[in-house]
Coordinates of C-alpha atoms and ligand atoms in Angstrom, one line a residue:
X1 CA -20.1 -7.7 -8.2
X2 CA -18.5 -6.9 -4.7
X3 CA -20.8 -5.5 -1.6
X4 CA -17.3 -4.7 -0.2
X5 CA -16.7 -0.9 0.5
X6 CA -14.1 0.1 -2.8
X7 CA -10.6 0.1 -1.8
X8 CA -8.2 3.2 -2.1
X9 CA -5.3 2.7 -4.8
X10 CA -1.8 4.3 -4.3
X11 CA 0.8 4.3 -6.9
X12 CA 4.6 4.8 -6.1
X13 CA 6.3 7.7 -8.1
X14 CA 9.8 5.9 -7.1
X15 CA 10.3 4.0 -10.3
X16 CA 10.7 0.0 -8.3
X17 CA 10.7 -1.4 -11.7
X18 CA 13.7 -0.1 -12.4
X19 CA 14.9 -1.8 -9.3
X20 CA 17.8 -4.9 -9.7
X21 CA 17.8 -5.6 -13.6
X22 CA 14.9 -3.6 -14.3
X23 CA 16.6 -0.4 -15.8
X24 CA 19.4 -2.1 -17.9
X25 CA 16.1 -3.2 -20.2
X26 CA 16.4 -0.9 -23.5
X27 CA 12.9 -0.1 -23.1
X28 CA 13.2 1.4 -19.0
X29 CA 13.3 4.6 -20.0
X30 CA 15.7 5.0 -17.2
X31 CA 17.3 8.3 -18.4
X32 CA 14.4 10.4 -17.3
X33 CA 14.0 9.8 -13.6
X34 CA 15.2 12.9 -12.8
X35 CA 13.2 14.7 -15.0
X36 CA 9.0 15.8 -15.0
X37 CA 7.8 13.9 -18.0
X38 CA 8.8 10.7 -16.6
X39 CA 7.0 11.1 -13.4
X40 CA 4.0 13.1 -15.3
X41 CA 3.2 10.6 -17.8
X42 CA 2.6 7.5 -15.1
X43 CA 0.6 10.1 -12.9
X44 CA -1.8 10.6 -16.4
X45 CA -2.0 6.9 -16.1
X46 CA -2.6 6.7 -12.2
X47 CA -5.5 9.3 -12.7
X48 CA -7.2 8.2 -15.9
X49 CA -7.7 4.8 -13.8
X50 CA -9.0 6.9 -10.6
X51 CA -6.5 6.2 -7.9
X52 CA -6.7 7.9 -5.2
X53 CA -3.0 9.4 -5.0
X54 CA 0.5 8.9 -6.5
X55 CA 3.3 8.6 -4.1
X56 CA 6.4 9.6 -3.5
X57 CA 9.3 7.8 -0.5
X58 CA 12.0 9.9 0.0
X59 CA 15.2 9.7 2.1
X60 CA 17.7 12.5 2.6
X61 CA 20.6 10.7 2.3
X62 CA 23.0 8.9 -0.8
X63 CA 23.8 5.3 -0.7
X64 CA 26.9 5.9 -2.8
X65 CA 28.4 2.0 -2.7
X66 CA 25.1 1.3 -4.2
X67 CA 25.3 3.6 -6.9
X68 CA 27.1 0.5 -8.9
X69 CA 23.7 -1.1 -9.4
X70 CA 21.0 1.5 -9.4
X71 CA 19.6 5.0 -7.9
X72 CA 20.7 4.4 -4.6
X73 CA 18.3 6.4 -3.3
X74 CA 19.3 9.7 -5.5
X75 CA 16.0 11.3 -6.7
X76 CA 14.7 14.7 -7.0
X77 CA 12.8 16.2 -3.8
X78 CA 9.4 14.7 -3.9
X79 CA 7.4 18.0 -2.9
X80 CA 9.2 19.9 -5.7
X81 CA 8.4 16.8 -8.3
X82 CA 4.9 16.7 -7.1
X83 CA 4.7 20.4 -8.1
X84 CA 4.9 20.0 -11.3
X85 CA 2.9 16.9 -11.3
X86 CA 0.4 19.0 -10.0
X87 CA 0.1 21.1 -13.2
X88 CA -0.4 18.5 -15.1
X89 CA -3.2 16.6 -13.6
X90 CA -6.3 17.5 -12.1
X91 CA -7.7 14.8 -9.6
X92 CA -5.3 12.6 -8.4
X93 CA -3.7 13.1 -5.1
X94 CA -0.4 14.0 -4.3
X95 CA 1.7 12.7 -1.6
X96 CA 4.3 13.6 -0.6
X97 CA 7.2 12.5 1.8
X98 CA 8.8 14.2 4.6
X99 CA 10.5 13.8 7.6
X100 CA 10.4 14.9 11.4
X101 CA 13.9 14.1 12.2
X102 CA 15.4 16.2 9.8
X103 CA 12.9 19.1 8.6
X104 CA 11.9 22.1 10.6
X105 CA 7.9 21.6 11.5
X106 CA 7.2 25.2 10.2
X107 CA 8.8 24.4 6.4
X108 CA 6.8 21.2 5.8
X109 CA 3.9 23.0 7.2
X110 CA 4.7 25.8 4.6
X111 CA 5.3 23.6 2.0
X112 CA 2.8 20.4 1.9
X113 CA 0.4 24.0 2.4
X114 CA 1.6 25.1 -1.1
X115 CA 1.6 22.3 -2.6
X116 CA -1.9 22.2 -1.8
X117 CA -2.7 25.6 -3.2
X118 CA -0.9 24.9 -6.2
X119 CA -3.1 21.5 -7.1
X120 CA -6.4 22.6 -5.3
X121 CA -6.6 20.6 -2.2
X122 CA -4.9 17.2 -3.5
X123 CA -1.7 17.6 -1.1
X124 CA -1.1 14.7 1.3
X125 CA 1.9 14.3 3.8
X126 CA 3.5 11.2 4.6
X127 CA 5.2 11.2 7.5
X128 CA 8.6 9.4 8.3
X129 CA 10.8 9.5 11.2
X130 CA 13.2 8.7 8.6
X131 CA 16.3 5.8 8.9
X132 CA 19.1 7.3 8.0
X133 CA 20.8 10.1 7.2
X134 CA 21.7 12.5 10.8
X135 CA 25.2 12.9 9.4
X136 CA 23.7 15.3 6.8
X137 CA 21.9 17.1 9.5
X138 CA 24.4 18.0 12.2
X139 CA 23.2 14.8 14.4
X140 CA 26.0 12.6 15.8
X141 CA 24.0 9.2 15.4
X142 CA 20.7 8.5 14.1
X143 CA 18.1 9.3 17.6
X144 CA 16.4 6.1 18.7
X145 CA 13.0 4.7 17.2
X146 CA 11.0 6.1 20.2
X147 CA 12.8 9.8 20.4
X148 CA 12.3 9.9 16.7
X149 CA 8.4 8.9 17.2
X150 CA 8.1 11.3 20.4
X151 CA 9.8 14.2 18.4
X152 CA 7.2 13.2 15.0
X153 CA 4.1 13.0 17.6
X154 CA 4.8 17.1 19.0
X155 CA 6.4 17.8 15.0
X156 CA 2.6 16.6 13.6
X157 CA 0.6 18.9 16.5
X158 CA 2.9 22.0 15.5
X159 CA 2.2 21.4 11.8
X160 CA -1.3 20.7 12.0
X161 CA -1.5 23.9 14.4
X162 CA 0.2 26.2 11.6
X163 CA -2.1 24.5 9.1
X164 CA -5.1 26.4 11.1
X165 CA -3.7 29.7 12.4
X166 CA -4.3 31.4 9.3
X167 CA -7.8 29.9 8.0
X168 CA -9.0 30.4 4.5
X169 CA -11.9 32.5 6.2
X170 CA -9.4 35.3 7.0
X171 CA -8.6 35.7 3.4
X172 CA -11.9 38.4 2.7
X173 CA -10.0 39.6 -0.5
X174 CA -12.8 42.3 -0.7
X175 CA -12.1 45.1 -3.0
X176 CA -15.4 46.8 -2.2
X177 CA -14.9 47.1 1.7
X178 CA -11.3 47.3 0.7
X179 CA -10.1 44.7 2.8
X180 CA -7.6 42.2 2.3
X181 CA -7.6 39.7 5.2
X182 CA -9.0 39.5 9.0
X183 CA -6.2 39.6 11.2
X184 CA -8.8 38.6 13.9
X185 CA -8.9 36.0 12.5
X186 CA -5.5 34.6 12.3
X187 CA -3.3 33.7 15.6
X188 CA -0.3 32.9 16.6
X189 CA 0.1 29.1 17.8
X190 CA 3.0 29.9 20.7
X191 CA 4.2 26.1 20.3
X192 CA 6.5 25.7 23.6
X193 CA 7.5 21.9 23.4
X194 CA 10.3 19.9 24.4
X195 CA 11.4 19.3 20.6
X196 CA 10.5 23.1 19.1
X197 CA 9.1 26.2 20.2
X198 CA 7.2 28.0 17.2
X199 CA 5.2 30.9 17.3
X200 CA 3.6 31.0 14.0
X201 CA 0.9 31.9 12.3
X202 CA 1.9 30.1 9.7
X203 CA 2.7 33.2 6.6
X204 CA 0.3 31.2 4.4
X205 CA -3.8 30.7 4.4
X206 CA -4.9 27.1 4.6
X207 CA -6.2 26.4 0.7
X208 CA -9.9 25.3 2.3
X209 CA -11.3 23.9 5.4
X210 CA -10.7 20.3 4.0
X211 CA -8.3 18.2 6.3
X212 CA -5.0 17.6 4.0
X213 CA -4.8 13.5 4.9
X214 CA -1.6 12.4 6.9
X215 CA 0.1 9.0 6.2
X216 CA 2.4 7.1 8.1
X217 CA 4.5 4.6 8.0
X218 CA 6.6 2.0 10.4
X219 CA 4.8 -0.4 12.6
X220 CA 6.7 -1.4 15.3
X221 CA 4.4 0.0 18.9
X222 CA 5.6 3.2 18.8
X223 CA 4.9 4.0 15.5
X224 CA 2.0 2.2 15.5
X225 CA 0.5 4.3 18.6
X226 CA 1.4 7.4 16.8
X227 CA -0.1 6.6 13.3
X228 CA -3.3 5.7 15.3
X229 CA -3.4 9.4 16.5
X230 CA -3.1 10.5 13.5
X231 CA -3.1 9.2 10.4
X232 CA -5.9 9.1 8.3
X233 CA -4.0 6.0 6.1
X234 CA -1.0 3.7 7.0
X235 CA 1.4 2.6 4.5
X236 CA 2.7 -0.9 6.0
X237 CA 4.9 -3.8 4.9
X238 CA 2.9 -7.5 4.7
X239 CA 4.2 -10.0 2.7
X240 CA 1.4 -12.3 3.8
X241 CA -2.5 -11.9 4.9
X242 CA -2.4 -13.1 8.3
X243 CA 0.6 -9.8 8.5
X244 CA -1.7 -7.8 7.4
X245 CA -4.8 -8.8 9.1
X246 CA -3.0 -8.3 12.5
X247 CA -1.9 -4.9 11.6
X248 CA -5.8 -3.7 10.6
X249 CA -7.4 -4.8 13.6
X250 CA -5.0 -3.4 15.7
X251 CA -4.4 -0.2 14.4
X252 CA -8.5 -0.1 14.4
X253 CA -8.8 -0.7 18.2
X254 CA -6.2 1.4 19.2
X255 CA -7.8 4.7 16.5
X256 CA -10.7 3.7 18.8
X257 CA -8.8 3.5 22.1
X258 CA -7.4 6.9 21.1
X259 CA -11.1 8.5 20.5
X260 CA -11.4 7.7 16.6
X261 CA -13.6 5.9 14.4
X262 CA -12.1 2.4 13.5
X263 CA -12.6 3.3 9.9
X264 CA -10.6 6.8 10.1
X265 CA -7.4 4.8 9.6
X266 CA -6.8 3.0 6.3
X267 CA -4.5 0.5 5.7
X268 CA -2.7 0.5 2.8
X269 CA 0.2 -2.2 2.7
X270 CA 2.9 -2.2 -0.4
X271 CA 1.9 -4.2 -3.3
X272 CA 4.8 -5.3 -5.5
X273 CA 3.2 -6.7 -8.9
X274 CA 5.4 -8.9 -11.7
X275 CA 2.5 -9.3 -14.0
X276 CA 2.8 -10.8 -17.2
X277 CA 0.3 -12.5 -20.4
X278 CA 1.2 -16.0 -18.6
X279 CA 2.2 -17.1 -15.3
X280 CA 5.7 -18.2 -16.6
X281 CA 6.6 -15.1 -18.5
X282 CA 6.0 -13.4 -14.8
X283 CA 8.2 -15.6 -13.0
X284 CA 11.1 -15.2 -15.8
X285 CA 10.5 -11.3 -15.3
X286 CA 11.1 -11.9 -11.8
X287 CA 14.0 -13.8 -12.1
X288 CA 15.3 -12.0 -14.9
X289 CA 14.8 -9.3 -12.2
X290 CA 16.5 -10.6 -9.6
X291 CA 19.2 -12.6 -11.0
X292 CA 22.7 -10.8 -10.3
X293 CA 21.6 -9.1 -7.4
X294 CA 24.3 -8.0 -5.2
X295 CA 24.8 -11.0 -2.4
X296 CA 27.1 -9.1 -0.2
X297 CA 24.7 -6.1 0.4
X298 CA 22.1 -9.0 1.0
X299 CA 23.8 -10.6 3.6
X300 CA 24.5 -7.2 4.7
X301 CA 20.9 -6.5 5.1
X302 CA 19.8 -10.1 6.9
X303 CA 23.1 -9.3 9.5
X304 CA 21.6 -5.7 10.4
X305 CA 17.8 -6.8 10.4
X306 CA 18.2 -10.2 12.7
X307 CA 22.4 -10.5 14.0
X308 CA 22.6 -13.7 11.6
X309 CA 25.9 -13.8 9.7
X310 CA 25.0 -16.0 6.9
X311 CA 28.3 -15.1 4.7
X312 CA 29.7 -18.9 5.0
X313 CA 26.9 -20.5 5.5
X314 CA 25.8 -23.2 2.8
X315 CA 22.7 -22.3 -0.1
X316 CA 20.8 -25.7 0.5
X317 CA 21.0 -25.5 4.7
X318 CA 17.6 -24.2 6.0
X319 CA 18.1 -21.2 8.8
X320 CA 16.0 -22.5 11.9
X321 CA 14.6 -20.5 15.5
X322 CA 17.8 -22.4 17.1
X323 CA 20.1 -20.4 14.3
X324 CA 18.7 -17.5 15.4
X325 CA 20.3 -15.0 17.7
X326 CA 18.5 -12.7 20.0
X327 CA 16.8 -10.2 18.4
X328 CA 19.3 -7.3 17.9
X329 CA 18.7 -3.9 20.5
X330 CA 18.9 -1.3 18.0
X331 CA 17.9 -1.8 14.4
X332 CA 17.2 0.8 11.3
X333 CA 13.3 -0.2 11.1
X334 CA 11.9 -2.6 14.0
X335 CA 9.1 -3.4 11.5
X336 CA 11.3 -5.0 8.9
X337 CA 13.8 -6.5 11.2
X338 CA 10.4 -8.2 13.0
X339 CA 9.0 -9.4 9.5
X340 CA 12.1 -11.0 8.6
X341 CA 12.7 -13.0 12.3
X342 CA 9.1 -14.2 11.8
X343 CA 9.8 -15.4 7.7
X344 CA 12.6 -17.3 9.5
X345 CA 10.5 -19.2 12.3
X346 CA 7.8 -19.9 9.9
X347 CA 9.5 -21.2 7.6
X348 CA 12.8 -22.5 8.1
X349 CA 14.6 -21.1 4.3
X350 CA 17.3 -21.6 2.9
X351 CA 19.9 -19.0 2.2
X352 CA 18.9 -19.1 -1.1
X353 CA 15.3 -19.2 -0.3
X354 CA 16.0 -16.0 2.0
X355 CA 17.7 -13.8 -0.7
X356 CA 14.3 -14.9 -2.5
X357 CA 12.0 -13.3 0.1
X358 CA 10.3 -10.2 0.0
X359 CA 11.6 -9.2 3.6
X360 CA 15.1 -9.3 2.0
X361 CA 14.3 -8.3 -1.6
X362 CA 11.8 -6.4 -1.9
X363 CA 11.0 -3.7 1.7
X364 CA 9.0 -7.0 3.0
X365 CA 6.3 -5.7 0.4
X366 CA 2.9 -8.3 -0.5
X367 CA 4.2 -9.9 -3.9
X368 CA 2.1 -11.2 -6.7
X369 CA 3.7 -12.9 -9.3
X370 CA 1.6 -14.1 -12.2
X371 CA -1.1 -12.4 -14.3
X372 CA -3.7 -9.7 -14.5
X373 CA -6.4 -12.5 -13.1
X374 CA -4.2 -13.9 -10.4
X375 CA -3.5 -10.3 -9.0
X376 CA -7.2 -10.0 -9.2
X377 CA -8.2 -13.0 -7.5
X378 CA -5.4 -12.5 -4.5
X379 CA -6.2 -8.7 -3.9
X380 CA -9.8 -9.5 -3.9
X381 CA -9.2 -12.3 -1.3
X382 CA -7.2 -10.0 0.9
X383 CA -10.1 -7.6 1.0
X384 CA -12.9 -10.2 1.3
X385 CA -10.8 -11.5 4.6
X386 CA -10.8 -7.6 6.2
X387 CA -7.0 -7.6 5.8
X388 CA -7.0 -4.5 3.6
X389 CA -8.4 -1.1 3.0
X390 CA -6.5 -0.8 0.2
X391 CA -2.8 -1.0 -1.8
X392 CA 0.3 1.2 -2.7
X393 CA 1.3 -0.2 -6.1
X394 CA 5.1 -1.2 -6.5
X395 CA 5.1 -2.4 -9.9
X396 CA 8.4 -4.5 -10.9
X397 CA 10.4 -5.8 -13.2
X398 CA 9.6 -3.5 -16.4
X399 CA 7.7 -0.4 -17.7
X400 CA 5.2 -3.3 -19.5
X401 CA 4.5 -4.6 -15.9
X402 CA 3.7 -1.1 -14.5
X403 CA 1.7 -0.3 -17.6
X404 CA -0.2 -3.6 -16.9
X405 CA -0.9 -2.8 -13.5
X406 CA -2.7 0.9 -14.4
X407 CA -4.1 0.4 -17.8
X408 CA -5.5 -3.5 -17.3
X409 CA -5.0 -4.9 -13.7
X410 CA -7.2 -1.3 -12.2
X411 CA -9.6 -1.7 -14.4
X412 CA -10.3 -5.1 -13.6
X413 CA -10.8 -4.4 -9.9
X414 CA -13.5 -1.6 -10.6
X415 CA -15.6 -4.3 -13.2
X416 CA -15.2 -6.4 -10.1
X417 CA -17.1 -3.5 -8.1
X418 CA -13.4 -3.4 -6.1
X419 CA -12.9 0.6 -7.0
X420 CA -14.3 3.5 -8.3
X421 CA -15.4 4.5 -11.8
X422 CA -14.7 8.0 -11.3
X423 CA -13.9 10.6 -9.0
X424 CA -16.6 11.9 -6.7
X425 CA -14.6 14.4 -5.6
X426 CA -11.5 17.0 -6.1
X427 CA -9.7 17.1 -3.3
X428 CA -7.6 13.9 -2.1
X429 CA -9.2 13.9 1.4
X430 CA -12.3 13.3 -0.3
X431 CA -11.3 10.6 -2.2
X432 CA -10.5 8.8 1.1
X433 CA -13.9 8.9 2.1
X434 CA -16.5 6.4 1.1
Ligands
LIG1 C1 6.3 0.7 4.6 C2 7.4 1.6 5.1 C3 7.8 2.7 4.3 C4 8.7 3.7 4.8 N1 9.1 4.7 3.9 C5 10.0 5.6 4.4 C6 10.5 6.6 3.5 O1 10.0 6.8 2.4 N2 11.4 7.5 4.0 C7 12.0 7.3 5.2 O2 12.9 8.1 5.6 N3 11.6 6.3 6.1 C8 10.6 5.5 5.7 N4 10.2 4.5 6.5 C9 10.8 4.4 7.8 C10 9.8 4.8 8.9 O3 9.5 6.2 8.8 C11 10.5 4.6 10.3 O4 11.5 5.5 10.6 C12 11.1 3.2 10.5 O5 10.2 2.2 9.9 C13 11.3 2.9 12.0 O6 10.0 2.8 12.6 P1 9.5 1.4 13.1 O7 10.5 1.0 14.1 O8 8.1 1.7 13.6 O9 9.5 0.5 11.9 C14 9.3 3.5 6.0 C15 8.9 2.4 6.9 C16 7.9 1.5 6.4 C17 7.5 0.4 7.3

């Protein structure tokens, strides 16, 4: 049994093992992810083993040339979805995605509030400054990392200001006395910022006094400033320990250097799982996942993230710190352009290797390949070290994996003493605490 404090469990809603070859498999199932069912019946799965939240990314753009080979980022808008996954659960939390580039503060205020009403008090917003997509929003170009980070840190006051102008303890709903609401009680927030100006109230009551948690996600200094302002977890991108370990402690100190408790920030990286009955079967799965991918949109990605054109250059030659340009000035996400540079100096790959790598596969995710008791033994280790506080589960390869991953590997981690039995609470900032 584990004296370590139980971890918080997130799983994605955005079906990653249906990524590369995963949806051509007859069983994937792949036909419904754009409908409820599909997205209700692994949140029933997600909740009968107690995680703490399902999840949903989101991006408000189409990657049409990708279209060829899978979703390309076409899915239905995550607060709507988790709407209706709200009906038919009870515990679970509910997180959803949206962005402070794109959105006006007082609609996501509006509706991550609703959606909170609608599940009582399981609503959670993750917040992205988003990578793409300005053309879709009247922007000429995409505004850099640190005007998008300045704009999200006044966007999160506003919202969190809305949030309380209209407390639940203004609703009196008293027929006796005959009164409906306090006005007295409710107040404008006269928001008069360099990004917006909002008056509010907000034309909706706060579903309880509870705080709804905030996420965040992108780790380069800016954003890692900002989430330790804020967020109550931090969904980040380590494909090794040491990654993650030096993510933790920092954002710790500097939740403590901004007046927080080090343990008000919980770090959560991406956990992408190919679990199988034997070690072997999980590396064919990945393989068989993998195999085919699209090289040219590969190389595409390595050219953005570090300035390396690796088009012509050889499988078998490893890439060294002399190959390596200077890091490019402006890049779609810092924190996977940084990951990648430092895959390259540590190890010297291949090209082959590189396509290989969870920087250029897979977001720069942690990856566990193997079975049920290897995922066990490496998450347990990453927690024993201090590296975690927690996971988002990225299941891949097939619906089998993700199955494994909710109905055997979760269970495993709380006979380990690693999570909770049950619920202690209802609301989704609750089951954050502890
Ligand atoms: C783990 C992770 C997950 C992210 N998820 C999303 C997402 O779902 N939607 C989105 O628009 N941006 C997403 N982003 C992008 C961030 O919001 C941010 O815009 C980007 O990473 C640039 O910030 P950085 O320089 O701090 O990395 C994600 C970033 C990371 C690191």
């Amino acid at each position: 049994m584990s004296t370590l404090k139980p971890l918080h469990i997130g799983m994605t809603l955005a079906p990653t093992w249906l990524n590369g070859a995963g949806w051509r498999r007859p069983d994937s199932q792949v036909e419904g992810i754009f409908s409820a069912a599909f997205h209700v019946d692994i949140a029933r799965r997600a909740e009968a083993a107690k995680l703490d939240f399902v999840f949903r990314p989101d991006t408000l753009f189409l990657n049409t040339p990708a279209l060829e080979q899978g979703s390309a980022f076409a899915a239905l808008d995550p607060t709507v979805l988790l709407t209706a996954v709200a009906q038919e659960t009870t515990r679970i939390g509910l997180l959803s995605t949206m962005s402070t580039t794109f959105y006006p503060p007082y609609v996501v205020a509006r509706q991550i509030q609703s959606l909170n009403w609608l599940s009582n008090g399981r609503a959670g917003w993750n917040i992205v400054t988003a990578l793409e997509g300005h053309a879709n929003f009247g922007l000429a170009s995409m505004p850099s990392a640190d005007e998008r980070y300045a704009q999200a840190a006044e966007f999160t006051d506003v919202v969190r200001a809305l949030w309380g102008s209209y407390p639940r303890s203004a609703l009196l709903t008293d027929r006796a006395t005959g009164r409906h609401g306090d006005p007295a009680r409710v107040h404008p927030i006269d928001h008069e910022g360099r990004f917006f100006q909002v008056k509010g109230p907000l034309n909706l009551p706060a579903f309880s006094d509870a705080p709804i948690p905030l996420v965040q996600a992108g780790a380069s200094p800016a954003g890692r400033a900002f989430a330790a302002s804020v967020a109550d977890a931090v969904f980040i991108s380590a494909p090794d320990r040491e990654a993650a370990l030096e993510v933790r402690s920092d954002l710790r100190r500097r939740a403590e250097a901004a007046g927080r408790k080090a343990g008000d920030i919980r770090i959560l990286p991406g956990l992408s799982l190919y679990l199988a009955p034997s070690r072997a079967e999980a590396q064919a799965l990945f393989a068989e996942t993998h195999a085919g991918a699209d090289i040219a949109r590969k190389l595409a990605i390595i050219c953005e993230m570090t300035g390396l054109d690796l088009s012509d250059w050889p499988d078998d030659r490893p890439i060294s710190a002399t190959d390596l340009p200077p890091p490019p000035e402006r890049v779609r996400s810092r924190t996977h352009s940084d990951l990648l540079r430092r895959a390259i100096l540590r190890e010297t790959p291949t090209r082959a290797d590189l396509f290989l790598r969870p920087e250029v596969a897979g977001s720069g995710h942690w990856q566990i390949i193997g079975t049920v008791e290897d995922a066990l033994a490496e998450i347990r280790a990453w927690a024993e070290a201090g590296a975690i506080d927690g996971f988002i589960a990225t299941p891949g390869g097939s619906v089998d994996c993700m199955h494994l991953v909710l109905d055997d590997l979760v269970p495993r981690l709380t006979e380990a003493g690693l999570f909770r039995k049950d619920y202690t609470g209802t609301t989704f900032f609750e089951h954050l605490q502890g």
